[in-house]
């Protein structure tokens, strides 16, 4: 390939470029302007060794000639310094390559193993790179292929046949696994999941890197993932709406950085082959100092004593002779693995299975049940069977299992078998951390990691595979490390970068294995449990989950908390064992499980569908068994499952009530359904359209603004409730990937209003919220208060209309009238001060009437629950959490589980917040504290707090609400939500709450 260098740097010269990325090494050799050699190989973190091997392989091309060389790439600086070679920052290398080969390029998108960047050329060089996080890169794609039990090639080919796309997070692999696993367990096709993974990468690139800057013009795509993955290319082209001429996928896409480095080397030092080899070998002997920790065991004798102590906590798993009689089967269809146990009447285990579910749990369970039937034949009588875990519903329906139970109860049942006085249980699984405190022989509090799987077993598994080890081999490596690497307690993708750096600095596999074990333990203790001392955990601790079969993790845990714990010999099977024990305790008269013939003949297929029961348009996965029985998943309410409830069967839901109230205001021309104060249309003059974005602070204040503008003669256009499609309309202008999802949605609401041709859009800056006199102050959230200023500075499309974002005081009727008059009269001729004064008075009256309706409905809902013996759930959040796209139907899920759902503002009108340990200066915080107090004073009320990822101020409320509830011996449940729907995990959380309440007899 000819390199057209306008500076003629390549003429009569031999130039060598070396690109060391996070996972691969690339060479480019240019001789007299011709690319005569290029190579691309994975280095498996052996950067200097691999570089040396690749240079030695081209000895014939280099020996006897003088040449210049330069190194580039995210992992190249250390080697370049150690070998005394020139280093070029990769952005400059890429830019130089593009200037020579495609000079009319407007932007470059490059994805590497753990690196991602966008370089904008139009309007001056502007580059955006990811930080330490490897989300949305090649490493992320590798992890997802492993999760689906596919090669990268297989996943790519499948993606091209997809029919539907599911929302999947790509900020890091552990988040994505949390989203993908329910799809797998619900039967979604691998083709759809594969394409959705690629779409997640696109969304991460656009949202996380472009940060609001539009990607258009001629776009070049570089890097391994974009070179090899045709499905990924397809998703980028469709999302960015590029035609063939403007979407450039060059043949040199793998080597662009190396080519650029070669071009930059032209002014460097001339050297020969032997000198380069000498420098590279010298660099291999130089190692950087890494932070280390004390060894896990002083010697092998201490390790043997450790093993001997833990072998005491055992259940018999080696049954002598052929067993005949009744048995009980427990199945745990977990996040990444499927476990199965068969126990006898004496609780001996005669059969176990533990393996990855390989993306098809139904097939795994069918094979295992068939094996059990074939191996034991008529010797066994299955007296009961229970299933737990993520795939509970799917497996229960497919095989007619007798019982389904939430996994927290299954694990507690198993833990009690080994220590009847257990007071704390910690389970670290593939991507879940579950821990629960036991008080008075019942679960007192449940803590689960949220959407993040920081430090769980799946990370060790992925990293072990990347190093060429099995999980067991990798775990053994760390036991006798003399200098474990200190990797800290960061998120796994950040930790991944730390691991890579430690390797580059010379740390051994043994040292890294031991260091990872300690990081996992610290993540569990300090990030999930958030303990400040070991005494907070308890005195009788049982640890379980496959991750604790790693002796290094177990040892680290005991050393960190300073006490001995119980690890059963079946720690990885505790969910399945607990399910089997549950089946034994609740033995039915006759098990309904499919017989041997029925299991062998079971046919399972799944297809995707979209529910049309309401505007949510839930994406459903329809599982069909033997062509007739069906299980529908993905639905947010009973409609998706084909269930129709009568009015008497429907449980009150304040979230739905509030949504219906807002809907009633939107029909502004139908005075028959409007509140009385809206029927006066005498002031309407020109019917100008003013848009109100139904986002952030508008939800609760919509009655106020709608009334004011209607009274002033405007036609009020509301953007409506959020949808995924609405979010996608505005995603290209979102400047921050870490801001909360409700704020991100605002961009889509603005675009929706612009599409409707409004004359103006109104979203004011409100430093203060309505003063309800329940706190030390009444501030608004800073994002809610001032987001309009960000929109004004970041959305070019707002130039199409008037954008009104004045600073207003809504607590003073006179000031509000004066400020509104000033703003509106500057843009609209018909505005008069007297009209605005009347409109503001009507608006404030309507706001108060709206809030009173909410209070009254809350009282009715509580009365309904008490008359019928139902539990009350205070779904506590912020006004925008009623939006169906933000809360993802959690309110409807709660009613389907038997809760009457009320909002935090509907039951706290007469409740004062308790004495707090923090400054109570936000209106919505005051409501949550008062709601926690209400739940503490009423035995039938439970509080579940909704928290949006990225919400900084809720870091205060979560701890304070928990403290209020736990001080009053109440359970605290928190659900973190973002743009991804994961009702499977939420269902587990809420069913765990129900299980804990049942154990308490409530």
XYZ file of N, CA and C in Angstrom, residues 158-304:
441
model
N -24.027 -13.926 14.233
C -25.398 -13.957 14.750
C -26.024 -12.570 14.764
N -25.227 -11.574 15.119
C -25.777 -10.213 15.246
C -26.392 -9.719 13.943
N -25.870 -10.216 12.840
C -26.361 -9.758 11.532
C -27.737 -10.316 11.203
N -28.211 -11.281 12.003
C -29.537 -11.877 11.759
C -30.560 -11.434 12.796
N -30.247 -10.406 13.585
C -31.128 -10.002 14.684
C -32.452 -9.435 14.166
N -33.454 -9.480 15.031
C -34.758 -8.895 14.716
C -35.123 -7.773 15.684
N -34.630 -7.848 16.916
C -34.977 -6.841 17.921
C -33.715 -6.403 18.653
N -33.762 -5.191 19.193
C -32.679 -4.674 20.019
C -33.192 -4.436 21.437
N -32.415 -4.879 22.416
C -32.753 -4.660 23.821
C -31.802 -3.617 24.396
N -32.264 -2.792 25.331
C -31.348 -1.830 25.977
C -30.384 -2.545 26.910
N -29.098 -2.328 26.702
C -28.050 -2.949 27.515
C -27.040 -1.879 27.874
N -26.614 -1.865 29.133
C -25.599 -0.899 29.564
C -24.238 -1.328 29.029
N -23.410 -0.361 28.682
C -22.065 -0.714 28.225
C -20.996 0.068 28.975
N -21.378 0.696 30.092
C -20.381 1.445 30.848
C -19.265 0.533 31.307
N -19.613 -0.721 31.589
C -18.601 -1.737 31.871
C -19.257 -3.105 31.743
N -18.417 -4.129 31.638
C -18.936 -5.459 31.420
C -19.834 -5.959 32.522
N -19.554 -5.587 33.763
C -20.355 -6.130 34.857
C -21.773 -5.574 34.847
N -21.929 -4.306 34.471
C -23.279 -3.760 34.320
C -24.018 -4.505 33.217
N -23.332 -4.709 32.104
C -23.969 -5.349 30.958
C -24.400 -6.767 31.290
N -23.582 -7.482 32.043
C -23.958 -8.849 32.416
C -25.255 -8.849 33.210
N -25.406 -7.835 34.054
C -26.631 -7.736 34.838
C -27.842 -7.552 33.944
N -27.662 -6.874 32.812
C -28.764 -6.673 31.870
C -28.973 -7.883 30.969
N -27.876 -8.515 30.570
C -27.959 -9.617 29.610
C -28.479 -10.899 30.250
N -28.060 -11.157 31.498
C -28.425 -12.442 32.095
C -29.940 -12.659 32.180
N -30.730 -11.661 32.587
C -32.185 -11.873 32.564
C -32.709 -12.155 31.161
N -32.118 -11.529 30.135
C -32.543 -11.798 28.769
C -32.272 -13.255 28.396
N -31.109 -13.753 28.806
C -30.776 -15.149 28.540
C -31.753 -16.073 29.252
N -31.976 -15.780 30.528
C -32.855 -16.638 31.326
C -34.306 -16.564 30.863
N -34.676 -15.440 30.244
C -36.043 -15.297 29.745
C -36.198 -15.869 28.343
N -35.086 -16.302 27.732
C -35.180 -16.959 26.437
C -34.967 -16.063 25.240
N -34.444 -14.842 25.419
C -34.177 -13.979 24.265
C -33.133 -14.639 23.370
N -33.246 -14.442 22.056
C -32.329 -15.094 21.130
C -30.940 -14.492 21.248
N -29.925 -15.327 20.978
C -28.553 -14.837 21.044
C -28.286 -13.819 19.941
N -28.978 -13.953 18.810
C -28.804 -12.983 17.732
C -29.232 -11.590 18.192
N -30.395 -11.511 18.864
C -30.885 -10.227 19.355
C -29.965 -9.664 20.438
N -29.485 -10.553 21.321
C -28.602 -10.092 22.399
C -27.281 -9.604 21.817
N -26.746 -10.334 20.823
C -25.468 -9.950 20.212
C -25.568 -8.570 19.571
N -26.632 -8.338 18.796
C -26.810 -7.026 18.167
C -27.008 -5.945 19.220
N -27.699 -6.284 20.310
C -27.931 -5.320 21.385
C -26.627 -4.952 22.078
N -25.716 -5.916 22.188
C -24.397 -5.638 22.771
C -23.645 -4.636 21.902
N -23.689 -4.843 20.606
C -23.039 -3.895 19.697
C -23.678 -2.507 19.785
N -25.015 -2.479 19.895
C -25.691 -1.193 20.023
C -25.275 -0.492 21.304
N -25.049 -1.276 22.361
C -24.584 -0.702 23.623
C -23.219 -0.052 23.448
N -22.348 -0.687 22.663
C -21.029 -0.109 22.394
C -21.179 1.220 21.658
N -22.086 1.249 20.669
C -22.332 2.484 19.920
C -22.835 3.578 20.866
N -23.799 3.226 21.717
C -24.362 4.215 22.645
C -23.301 4.745 23.595
N -22.411 3.852 24.046
C -21.346 4.277 24.951
C -20.398 5.237 24.240
N -20.093 4.947 22.989
C -19.187 5.803 22.230
C -19.800 7.177 21.992
N -21.057 7.162 21.558
C -21.726 8.423 21.252
C -21.983 9.225 22.525
N -22.536 8.556 23.539
C -22.892 9.261 24.767
C -21.710 9.561 25.656
N -20.800 8.561 25.802
C -19.700 8.713 26.741
C -18.517 9.491 26.212
N -18.273 9.411 24.889
C -17.099 10.062 24.335
C -17.428 11.356 23.591
N -18.434 11.292 22.716
C -18.779 12.506 21.961
C -19.276 13.600 22.883
N -19.958 13.212 23.966
C -20.389 14.156 25.007
C -21.111 15.371 24.435
N -22.064 15.089 23.576
C -22.906 16.147 23.066
C -22.467 16.741 21.747
N -21.232 16.475 21.318
C -20.788 17.003 20.024
C -21.291 16.073 18.914
N -21.853 16.642 17.894
C -22.460 15.861 16.823
C -21.387 15.211 15.964
N -21.596 13.930 15.659
C -20.685 13.194 14.781
C -21.312 13.152 13.394
N -20.749 13.890 12.452
C -21.304 13.883 11.098
C -20.190 14.091 10.096
N -20.560 14.221 8.831
C -19.572 14.334 7.778
C -18.965 12.986 7.459
N -17.717 12.982 7.036
C -17.011 11.749 6.688
C -16.356 11.175 7.937
N -16.782 9.989 8.317
C -16.325 9.375 9.574
C -15.516 8.126 9.247
N -14.297 8.058 9.775
C -13.439 6.888 9.592
C -13.472 6.036 10.862
N -13.537 4.728 10.684
C -13.611 3.800 11.807
C -12.333 2.954 11.835
N -11.638 2.976 12.979
C -10.367 2.278 13.123
C -10.390 1.345 14.331
N -9.408 0.449 14.391
C -9.259 -0.438 15.534
C -9.796 -1.835 15.262
N -9.303 -2.780 16.057
C -9.655 -4.183 15.866
C -11.135 -4.493 15.859
N -11.881 -4.071 16.884
C -13.318 -4.396 16.908
C -14.058 -3.921 15.666
N -13.723 -2.719 15.181
C -14.413 -2.174 14.011
C -13.884 -2.771 12.705
N -12.715 -3.377 12.766
C -12.170 -4.043 11.590
C -12.794 -5.421 11.409
N -12.961 -6.140 12.518
C -13.422 -7.527 12.446
C -14.939 -7.691 12.573
N -15.608 -6.819 13.288
C -17.021 -7.034 13.640
C -17.951 -6.299 12.671
N -18.481 -7.024 11.718
C -19.380 -6.404 10.732
C -20.682 -5.935 11.381
N -21.141 -6.683 12.384
C -22.358 -6.276 13.082
C -22.182 -4.962 13.813
N -20.994 -4.742 14.368
C -20.701 -3.480 15.056
C -20.675 -2.329 14.048
N -20.095 -2.591 12.893
C -20.102 -1.573 11.830
C -21.537 -1.180 11.476
N -22.368 -2.189 11.322
C -23.769 -1.951 10.941
C -24.476 -1.062 11.955
N -24.251 -1.327 13.241
C -24.912 -0.550 14.279
C -24.433 0.905 14.261
N -23.126 1.129 14.039
C -22.615 2.502 13.971
C -23.216 3.247 12.783
N -23.214 2.616 11.632
C -23.704 3.276 10.416
C -25.177 3.643 10.560
N -25.984 2.706 11.099
C -27.416 2.980 11.251
C -27.672 4.061 12.291
N -26.952 3.999 13.408
C -27.185 4.966 14.484
C -26.776 6.374 14.060
N -25.638 6.493 13.389
C -25.141 7.809 12.986
C -25.731 8.261 11.648
N -26.549 7.388 11.026
C -27.215 7.705 9.753
C -26.190 8.127 8.690
N -25.178 7.279 8.495
C -24.123 7.552 7.524
C -24.392 6.784 6.232
N -24.083 7.410 5.098
C -24.181 6.674 3.837
C -22.830 6.028 3.536
N -22.755 5.257 2.463
C -21.537 4.515 2.140
C -20.344 5.445 1.933
N -20.583 6.606 1.356
C -19.500 7.535 1.072
C -18.895 8.124 2.340
N -19.726 8.296 3.370
C -19.256 8.949 4.599
C -18.896 7.986 5.724
N -19.074 6.703 5.525
C -18.663 5.695 6.508
C -17.461 4.963 5.946
N -16.275 5.268 6.452
C -15.030 4.739 5.899
C -14.461 3.665 6.827
N -14.312 2.452 6.292
C -13.714 1.343 7.032
C -12.472 0.898 6.242
N -11.329 1.536 6.476
C -10.153 1.289 5.629
C -9.509 -0.069 5.880
N -8.816 -0.564 4.864
C -8.144 -1.853 4.975
C -6.989 -1.803 5.965
N -6.476 -0.600 6.207
C -5.384 -0.434 7.166
C -5.907 -0.079 8.568
N -7.186 -0.342 8.828
C -7.799 0.047 10.095
C -7.102 -0.493 11.323
N -6.452 -1.651 11.186
C -5.750 -2.236 12.344
C -4.421 -1.541 12.627
N -3.840 -0.920 11.576
C -2.460 -0.464 11.684
C -2.307 1.050 11.596
N -3.421 1.788 11.667
C -3.359 3.231 11.466
C -2.416 3.907 12.457
N -2.475 3.518 13.733
C -1.621 4.144 14.750
C -0.157 3.794 14.495
N 0.099 2.539 14.113
C 1.472 2.127 13.821
C 2.015 2.874 12.599
N 1.164 3.067 11.575
C 1.576 3.828 10.396
C 1.901 5.266 10.797
N 1.049 5.857 11.602
C 1.292 7.221 12.057
C 2.573 7.330 12.868
N 2.844 6.343 13.718
C 4.076 6.344 14.513
C 5.296 6.247 13.608
N 5.181 5.413 12.564
C 6.300 5.291 11.614
C 6.583 6.627 10.942
N 5.525 7.327 10.550
C 5.701 8.629 9.904
C 6.357 9.626 10.851
N 5.972 9.593 12.127
C 6.547 10.520 13.099
C 8.010 10.188 13.421
N 8.401 8.924 13.172
C 9.767 8.512 13.535
C 10.830 9.125 12.628
N 10.411 9.733 11.528
C 11.328 10.201 10.483
C 12.451 11.089 11.030
N 12.155 11.892 12.022
C 13.175 12.791 12.585
C 13.956 12.143 13.721
N 13.681 10.876 14.008
C 14.295 10.214 15.152
C 15.688 9.664 14.865
N 16.200 8.930 15.840
C 17.548 8.365 15.789
C 17.601 7.191 14.811
N 18.581 7.172 13.965
C 18.815 6.038 13.075
C 19.461 4.906 13.855
N 19.007 3.698 13.624
C 19.614 2.549 14.305
C 19.513 1.330 13.407
N 20.206 0.264 13.801
C 20.164 -0.987 13.073
C 19.394 -2.046 13.835
N 19.254 -3.204 13.233
C 18.477 -4.296 13.828
C 19.052 -4.739 15.170
N 20.369 -4.951 15.223
C 20.987 -5.456 16.453
C 20.822 -4.476 17.609
N 20.929 -3.180 17.312
C 20.764 -2.174 18.366
C 19.340 -2.182 18.920
N 18.351 -2.314 18.028
C 16.955 -2.362 18.476
C 16.700 -3.587 19.340
N 17.208 -4.725 18.905
C 17.029 -5.956 19.696
C 17.694 -5.810 21.060
N 18.876 -5.232 21.096
C 19.596 -5.034 22.356
C 18.778 -4.184 23.316
N 18.190 -3.092 22.802
C 17.402 -2.199 23.661
C 16.125 -2.883 24.168
N 15.481 -3.654 23.311
C 14.258 -4.344 23.725
C 14.547 -5.381 24.805
N 15.646 -6.121 24.656
C 16.017 -7.112 25.681
C 16.373 -6.436 26.999
N 17.036 -5.294 26.879
C 17.378 -4.544 28.089
C 16.117 -4.075 28.813
N 15.093 -3.664 28.052
C 13.848 -3.183 28.672
C 13.134 -4.276 29.453
N 13.336 -5.536 29.033
C 12.668 -6.661 29.712
C 13.237 -6.894 31.102
N 14.452 -6.429 31.350
C 15.079 -6.641 32.670
C 14.723 -5.544 33.658
N 14.105 -4.464 33.171
C 13.733 -3.344 34.041
C 12.299 -3.510 34.525
N 12.120 -3.497 35.817
C 10.779 -3.655 36.399
C 10.484 -2.482 37.327
N 9.230 -2.025 37.282
C 8.798 -0.928 38.160
C 8.358 -1.500 39.509
N 8.450 -0.665 40.502
C 8.019 -1.100 41.846
C 6.494 -1.015 41.942
N 5.854 -2.058 42.453
C 4.408 -2.057 42.659
C 4.118 -2.188 44.149
N 2.981 -1.639 44.570
C 2.577 -1.707 45.973
C 2.119 -3.120 46.297
N 2.670 -3.698 47.377
C 2.346 -5.091 47.724
C 1.826 -5.203 49.147
N 1.280 -6.383 49.450
C 0.674 -6.675 50.748
C 1.328 -7.911 51.356
N 1.093 -8.170 52.659
C 1.654 -9.376 53.280
C 1.076 -10.638 52.638
N 1.811 -11.758 52.659
C 1.310 -13.011 52.064
C 0.089 -13.533 52.808
N -0.714 -14.351 52.128
C -1.923 -14.902 52.739
C -1.586 -15.945 53.796
N -0.579 -16.769 53.543
C -0.151 -17.807 54.485
C 1.358 -17.713 54.668
N 1.795 -17.901 55.916
C 3.228 -17.858 56.191
C 3.946 -19.022 55.522
N 3.283 -20.193 55.562
C 3.879 -21.384 54.966
C 2.781 -22.404 54.695
N 3.151 -23.558 54.178
C 2.164 -24.584 53.823
C 1.531 -25.222 55.061
N 2.222 -25.230 56.162
C 1.635 -25.775 57.391
C 0.435 -24.944 57.842
N 0.574 -23.632 57.760
C -0.548 -22.763 58.130
C -1.723 -22.985 57.174
N -1.420 -23.212 55.913
C -2.484 -23.469 54.932
C -3.195 -24.788 55.245
N -2.434 -25.821 55.594
C -3.046 -27.127 55.898
C -3.951 -27.047 57.122
